[in-house]
Short mmCIF file of C-alpha atoms in Angstrom, two decimals:
data_model
loop_
_atom_site.label_atom_id
_atom_site.label_comp_id
_atom_site.label_asym_id
_atom_site.label_seq_id
_atom_site.Cartn_x
_atom_site.Cartn_y
_atom_site.Cartn_z
CA MET A 1 25.65 16.22 21.94
CA LYS A 2 22.06 16.84 23.18
CA ASN A 3 20.68 17.92 19.89
CA ARG A 4 22.29 14.42 18.02
CA PHE A 5 20.68 12.44 20.96
CA LEU A 6 17.01 13.98 20.28
CA LEU A 7 17.34 13.19 16.50
CA LEU A 8 18.07 10.03 16.40
CA ILE A 9 15.09 9.53 19.18
CA ILE A 10 12.89 10.73 17.00
CA LEU A 11 14.32 9.20 13.60
CA PHE A 12 15.25 5.60 15.03
CA GLY A 13 14.33 5.04 18.82
CA ALA A 14 15.63 2.60 20.93
CA LEU A 15 15.39 -0.86 20.18
CA ALA A 16 13.53 -1.94 22.57
CA PHE A 17 11.23 0.95 21.84
CA ILE A 18 10.73 -0.27 18.32
CA SER A 19 9.18 -3.67 19.65
CA CYS A 20 6.74 -2.38 21.54
CA LYS A 21 5.51 0.04 18.72
CA LYS A 22 4.98 -2.72 16.32
CA GLN A 23 1.46 -3.70 18.27
CA PHE A 24 0.26 -0.22 17.55
CA GLU A 25 -0.16 2.02 14.31
CA ASP A 26 2.47 4.63 15.16
CA PHE A 27 5.24 5.42 12.18
CA TYR A 28 8.56 7.55 11.80
CA LYS A 29 7.25 9.83 9.41
CA ILE A 30 8.02 12.56 6.91
CA GLN A 31 5.41 15.34 6.60
CA VAL A 32 5.95 17.56 3.85
CA ASN A 33 2.56 19.14 3.20
CA SER A 34 2.58 21.93 0.15
CA LEU A 35 4.26 21.66 -3.16
CA SER A 36 6.70 24.75 -1.71
CA GLU A 37 7.88 22.55 1.64
CA MET A 38 8.43 19.66 -1.55
CA GLU A 39 10.94 21.78 -2.95
CA ASP A 40 12.93 22.78 0.02
CA PHE A 41 12.65 19.64 1.55
CA TYR A 42 14.56 18.12 -1.52
CA THR A 43 16.95 20.54 -2.06
CA TRP A 44 20.24 20.08 -0.89
CA SER A 45 22.31 21.60 1.95
CA PRO A 46 24.92 20.56 3.83
CA ASP A 47 22.87 19.78 6.89
CA ARG A 48 20.71 17.58 4.76
CA ILE A 49 19.76 14.32 6.81
CA PRO A 50 20.59 11.64 4.51
CA MET A 51 17.92 8.59 4.71
CA VAL A 52 16.80 5.50 2.60
CA SER A 53 14.14 4.87 0.44
CA ALA A 54 12.76 1.56 0.70
CA HIS A 55 12.88 -0.17 -3.04
CA ARG A 56 9.29 -1.65 -3.94
CA GLY A 57 8.26 -0.45 -0.10
CA GLY A 58 10.79 -3.06 1.77
CA PRO A 59 9.78 -6.12 1.54
CA TYR A 60 10.96 -8.57 4.19
CA PRO A 61 9.62 -11.90 5.17
CA GLY A 62 6.27 -11.97 5.55
CA PHE A 63 5.85 -8.33 4.11
CA PRO A 64 5.75 -8.67 0.23
CA GLU A 65 7.02 -5.95 -2.19
CA ASN A 66 4.52 -3.37 -3.41
CA CYS A 67 2.24 -3.88 -0.78
CA ILE A 68 0.58 -1.13 1.93
CA GLU A 69 1.42 -3.92 5.02
CA THR A 70 4.88 -3.68 3.73
CA PHE A 71 5.13 0.00 3.76
CA GLU A 72 3.91 0.10 7.32
CA ASN A 73 6.46 -1.90 8.17
CA THR A 74 9.34 -0.37 7.18
CA LEU A 75 7.88 2.63 8.81
CA ARG A 76 7.59 1.12 12.00
CA HIS A 77 11.35 0.95 11.88
CA THR A 78 12.70 4.10 10.10
CA ALA A 79 11.43 7.03 8.10
CA SER A 80 12.07 6.07 4.59
CA ILE A 81 10.97 7.32 1.21
CA LEU A 82 8.72 4.65 -0.45
CA GLU A 83 9.30 3.43 -4.33
CA PHE A 84 6.74 1.14 -5.51
CA ASP A 85 5.72 0.05 -9.21
CA VAL A 86 2.11 1.05 -10.97
CA ALA A 87 0.81 -1.31 -13.60
CA LEU A 88 -2.49 -1.26 -15.54
CA THR A 89 -5.39 -3.90 -15.12
CA LYS A 90 -7.74 -4.96 -18.39
CA ASP A 91 -9.68 -2.34 -17.23
CA SER A 92 -7.39 0.43 -16.56
CA VAL A 93 -7.13 0.45 -13.31
CA LYS A 94 -3.74 1.35 -11.48
CA VAL A 95 -2.15 -0.93 -9.07
CA LEU A 96 1.07 -1.72 -7.65
CA MET A 97 2.75 -4.72 -9.61
CA HIS A 98 6.18 -5.08 -10.51
CA ASP A 99 6.09 -7.48 -12.83
CA ASN A 100 4.27 -7.74 -16.28
CA THR A 101 2.70 -11.33 -14.54
CA LEU A 102 1.58 -11.99 -11.53
CA ASP A 103 2.82 -15.51 -11.39
CA ARG A 104 5.83 -14.74 -8.59
CA THR A 105 4.05 -12.08 -6.59
CA THR A 106 1.03 -14.06 -6.06
CA ASN A 107 -1.14 -16.97 -6.11
CA GLY A 108 -2.53 -15.89 -9.69
CA SER A 109 -0.96 -16.46 -13.09
CA GLY A 110 -1.32 -14.38 -16.06
CA LYS A 111 -0.26 -10.92 -17.29
CA VAL A 112 -1.69 -8.21 -15.30
CA ILE A 113 -3.28 -6.51 -18.28
CA ASP A 114 -5.32 -9.48 -19.36
CA LYS A 115 -7.06 -9.46 -15.49
CA THR A 116 -9.81 -7.08 -14.62
CA TYR A 117 -9.50 -5.29 -11.29
CA GLU A 118 -12.58 -8.05 -9.85
CA GLU A 119 -9.49 -10.49 -10.76
CA ILE A 120 -7.14 -8.70 -9.37
CA LYS A 121 -8.39 -8.13 -6.19
CA ALA A 122 -9.37 -11.63 -5.29
CA LEU A 123 -5.48 -12.80 -5.49
CA ARG A 124 -3.24 -12.76 -2.50
CA LEU A 125 0.39 -11.41 -2.30
CA LYS A 126 3.63 -13.76 -1.19
CA ASP A 127 6.66 -12.56 -0.40
CA ASN A 128 9.98 -12.53 -1.80
CA GLU A 129 10.32 -16.46 -0.16
CA GLY A 130 7.56 -17.37 -2.22
CA LYS A 131 5.12 -17.93 1.41
CA LEU A 132 1.57 -16.93 0.69
CA THR A 133 0.12 -14.07 2.98
CA ASP A 134 -3.39 -12.63 3.52
CA PHE A 135 -2.05 -9.09 1.61
CA THR A 136 -3.92 -8.02 -1.46
CA ILE A 137 -2.78 -6.06 -4.69
CA PRO A 138 -3.64 -2.36 -3.30
CA THR A 139 -4.85 0.27 -6.18
CA LEU A 140 -2.44 3.90 -6.66
CA GLU A 141 -5.67 5.56 -5.47
CA GLU A 142 -5.43 3.59 -2.26
CA VAL A 143 -1.66 4.10 -1.89
CA LEU A 144 -1.79 7.94 -2.44
CA GLU A 145 -4.31 8.47 0.08
CA TRP A 146 -2.74 6.13 2.89
CA GLY A 147 0.43 7.82 2.30
CA ARG A 148 -1.05 11.45 2.81
CA GLY A 149 0.93 12.83 6.02
CA LYS A 150 3.27 10.13 6.26
CA THR A 151 5.80 9.64 3.90
CA LEU A 152 7.20 10.62 0.51
CA PHE A 153 6.88 8.32 -2.51
CA THR A 154 8.73 8.12 -6.06
CA VAL A 155 6.19 6.13 -8.61
CA ASP A 156 7.67 4.07 -10.80
CA VAL A 157 5.48 3.57 -14.00
CA LYS A 158 5.34 0.67 -16.01
CA ARG A 159 5.81 0.94 -19.42
CA GLU A 160 2.22 0.00 -20.68
CA VAL A 161 0.98 2.90 -18.54
CA PRO A 162 0.57 5.91 -19.78
CA PHE A 163 2.15 8.67 -18.02
CA GLU A 164 -0.82 10.72 -18.02
CA MET A 165 -3.01 8.43 -16.34
CA VAL A 166 -0.22 8.72 -13.10
CA VAL A 167 -0.32 11.88 -12.96
CA ASP A 168 -3.90 12.52 -13.27
CA GLU A 169 -4.49 10.81 -9.97
CA ILE A 170 -2.08 12.20 -8.18
CA LYS A 171 -3.87 15.18 -9.41
CA LYS A 172 -7.01 14.04 -8.06
CA ALA A 173 -5.39 12.74 -4.67
CA GLN A 174 -3.81 16.15 -4.37
CA ALA A 175 -1.04 13.90 -3.55
CA GLU A 176 2.06 16.49 -5.44
CA PRO A 177 3.40 17.48 -1.95
CA TYR A 178 4.93 13.88 -1.56
CA ALA A 179 4.65 11.94 -4.49
CA ALA A 180 7.73 12.05 -7.24
CA VAL A 181 7.27 10.57 -10.62
CA ILE A 182 10.93 7.90 -11.69
CA THR A 183 11.84 8.98 -15.22
CA TYR A 184 14.91 7.13 -16.92
CA SER A 185 15.34 9.69 -19.49
CA ALA A 186 14.97 13.38 -20.32
CA GLU A 187 12.34 12.98 -22.72
CA ALA A 188 10.05 10.66 -20.43
CA ALA A 189 10.74 13.55 -17.40
CA LYS A 190 10.39 16.38 -20.29
CA GLU A 191 6.75 14.69 -21.42
CA VAL A 192 5.39 14.26 -17.53
CA HIS A 193 6.77 17.72 -16.84
CA ALA A 194 4.72 18.79 -19.32
CA LEU A 195 1.74 17.28 -17.99
CA HIS A 196 2.55 18.62 -14.49
CA PRO A 197 5.52 21.46 -14.26
CA ASP A 198 4.86 21.21 -10.61
CA LEU A 199 5.52 17.68 -9.81
CA MET A 200 9.14 16.60 -8.58
CA LEU A 201 11.11 14.24 -10.39
CA SER A 202 13.59 11.24 -9.99
CA VAL A 203 15.59 11.84 -12.81
CA THR A 204 18.41 9.41 -14.39
CA ILE A 205 22.12 11.30 -14.16
CA ARG A 206 24.91 9.17 -14.07
CA ASN A 207 27.36 11.35 -16.00
CA GLU A 208 27.87 14.60 -17.12
CA GLU A 209 26.93 14.37 -20.75
CA GLU A 210 23.40 13.40 -18.86
CA LEU A 211 23.50 16.05 -16.46
CA GLN A 212 24.20 18.15 -19.66
CA ARG A 213 20.99 16.76 -21.11
CA PHE A 214 18.75 17.68 -18.41
CA GLU A 215 20.19 21.01 -17.96
CA ASP A 216 19.31 21.44 -21.76
CA SER A 217 16.02 19.98 -20.80
CA GLY A 218 13.87 22.88 -19.63
CA ILE A 219 13.20 21.29 -16.35
CA PRO A 220 13.81 23.67 -13.60
CA VAL A 221 16.95 22.31 -11.34
CA GLU A 222 14.26 22.44 -8.48
CA LYS A 223 12.44 20.07 -9.48
CA TRP A 224 14.86 17.33 -9.81
CA ILE A 225 15.71 14.20 -7.76
CA ALA A 226 19.38 12.99 -9.46
CA PHE A 227 19.15 9.17 -9.66
CA THR A 228 23.30 8.07 -10.22
CA GLY A 229 22.71 4.72 -10.93
CA THR A 230 23.57 1.43 -9.17
CA SER A 231 27.35 2.00 -8.85
CA GLU A 232 29.24 4.62 -6.46
CA ARG A 233 29.88 7.71 -8.78
CA PRO A 234 33.13 9.58 -8.13
CA GLN A 235 32.91 12.45 -4.79
CA GLU A 236 33.54 14.96 -7.34
CA PHE A 237 30.13 14.08 -9.47
CA ASN A 238 28.36 13.88 -6.58
CA GLN A 239 30.07 17.52 -5.32
CA MET A 240 28.24 18.90 -8.58
CA LEU A 241 24.98 18.11 -8.43
CA HIS A 242 25.28 19.28 -4.58
CA GLU A 243 26.50 22.65 -6.43
CA ARG A 244 23.04 22.88 -8.33
CA GLY A 245 21.02 21.54 -5.01
CA VAL A 246 20.71 18.52 -6.23
CA PHE A 247 20.00 15.03 -4.08
CA THR A 248 21.40 12.57 -5.16
CA ILE A 249 19.64 8.60 -5.06
CA LEU A 250 22.41 5.90 -5.46
CA GLY A 251 20.60 2.35 -6.02
CA VAL A 252 22.57 0.05 -3.84
CA LEU A 253 19.83 -2.32 -3.97
CA GLY A 254 21.34 -5.38 -6.11
CA ASN A 255 24.76 -5.37 -5.92
CA LEU A 256 26.18 -2.72 -3.36
CA ASP A 257 23.36 -4.66 -1.01
CA ARG A 258 24.93 -7.79 -1.09
CA SER A 259 28.48 -6.10 -0.40
CA ALA A 260 27.15 -4.94 2.88
CA ILE A 261 25.94 -8.42 3.60
CA ALA A 262 28.78 -9.45 3.24
CA ARG A 263 31.86 -6.57 3.83
CA GLY A 264 29.23 -5.60 7.23
CA ASP A 265 26.49 -2.72 6.76
CA HIS A 266 29.32 -0.23 7.85
CA ILE A 267 29.57 0.35 3.95
CA TYR A 268 26.91 1.93 3.70
CA LYS A 269 28.13 4.75 5.58
CA GLU A 270 30.73 5.25 3.45
CA PHE A 271 28.29 5.34 0.55
CA VAL A 272 26.81 8.56 2.62
CA LYS A 273 30.04 9.75 2.54
CA ASN A 274 31.25 9.78 -0.66
CA GLY A 275 28.52 11.69 -1.70
CA ALA A 276 24.61 9.68 -1.64
CA ASP A 277 22.09 10.99 0.32
CA ILE A 278 18.97 8.77 -0.38
CA LEU A 279 20.18 5.26 -0.79
CA ALA A 280 17.54 3.07 -2.39
CA THR A 281 17.83 -0.14 -1.00
CA ASP A 282 16.20 -3.92 -0.70
CA ARG A 283 17.48 -3.29 2.83
CA PRO A 284 16.16 0.02 4.47
CA ILE A 285 15.40 -1.25 7.95
CA GLU A 286 19.38 -1.98 8.21
CA ALA A 287 20.87 0.66 5.92
CA ALA A 288 18.91 3.26 8.41
CA GLU A 289 20.12 1.82 11.18
CA ALA A 290 23.99 2.33 9.36
CA ILE A 291 23.18 5.72 8.76
CA LYS A 292 22.30 6.97 11.30
CA ASP A 293 25.39 8.66 12.84
CA LEU A 294 25.63 10.81 10.02
CA ILE A 295 22.54 12.68 10.90
CA PRO A 296 23.82 16.38 11.26
CA GLU A 297 23.54 18.14 15.21
CA LYS A 298 21.82 20.46 13.79
CA THR A 299 19.82 20.59 10.59
CA SER A 300 17.22 22.76 9.05
CA LYS A 301 15.62 19.59 7.57
CA MET A 302 14.74 18.15 11.08
CA LYS A 303 11.33 20.20 10.87
CA TYR A 304 10.12 17.71 8.01
CA TRP A 305 10.75 14.74 10.71
CA LYS A 306 8.28 13.07 13.05
CA TYR A 307 7.24 10.31 15.33
CA ASP A 308 3.30 9.66 15.90
#
């Protein structure tokens, strides 16, 4: 019980303490400092720590998606993987943006690809309720530098952005130990793996056919993080991935998050008990709170979890 208590203090903290530390630059961190540590962190074991991945960084009221200030807000509440999207400006600067256009998330308009970085930099971000904030659109370079020693990233590369440009930015920042690239097909995964064989890859594996496709791909299983879709997979299927040492990411964003709001956050526990290791969610703070009781009393993964 003592070990469990210490784990809970380190990972989540007391609510009163959270309210105090928001005043400072203190974060719950996942620190992975080398490629070998990255591989070890993502190698499944029965003592793994269930965790959340904050979709688009975890936007909340006052905190827009794909924004460094939003990342910081998430990490003030819980250790988390941070997922974000990369788009391209007219002058080939890689910036964080999900939509092809600027209208929904900023006080600008038009396509991202039609704007220079100077034009993009002058805009301010809106939160998901449409409220304008003082926050601006960060570049991929800025985010990779900010994240060093704080967290793990999964990088979603928009269609108009060549994988090579993102991989080169990760290499330049020496961010391979903490930045994995999201792919949606075996062909895309093979392309990224050929560009940089050391990178971890988020790969879509929702059924045995897709599993076989990746087993035939030539990409070592040690480089997989398996995104199993946005609906629950059978426990037996998750077990097949675990037997191969592969973490599963269940996309609870969307319908499953809405189910948690309607039925209660306890259902996040059910997803983990069914074999989901990482919950990709629009509600990272609530989901992390719901699953904290599932942290093993003793775990070899604890060495990567920090609080500063």
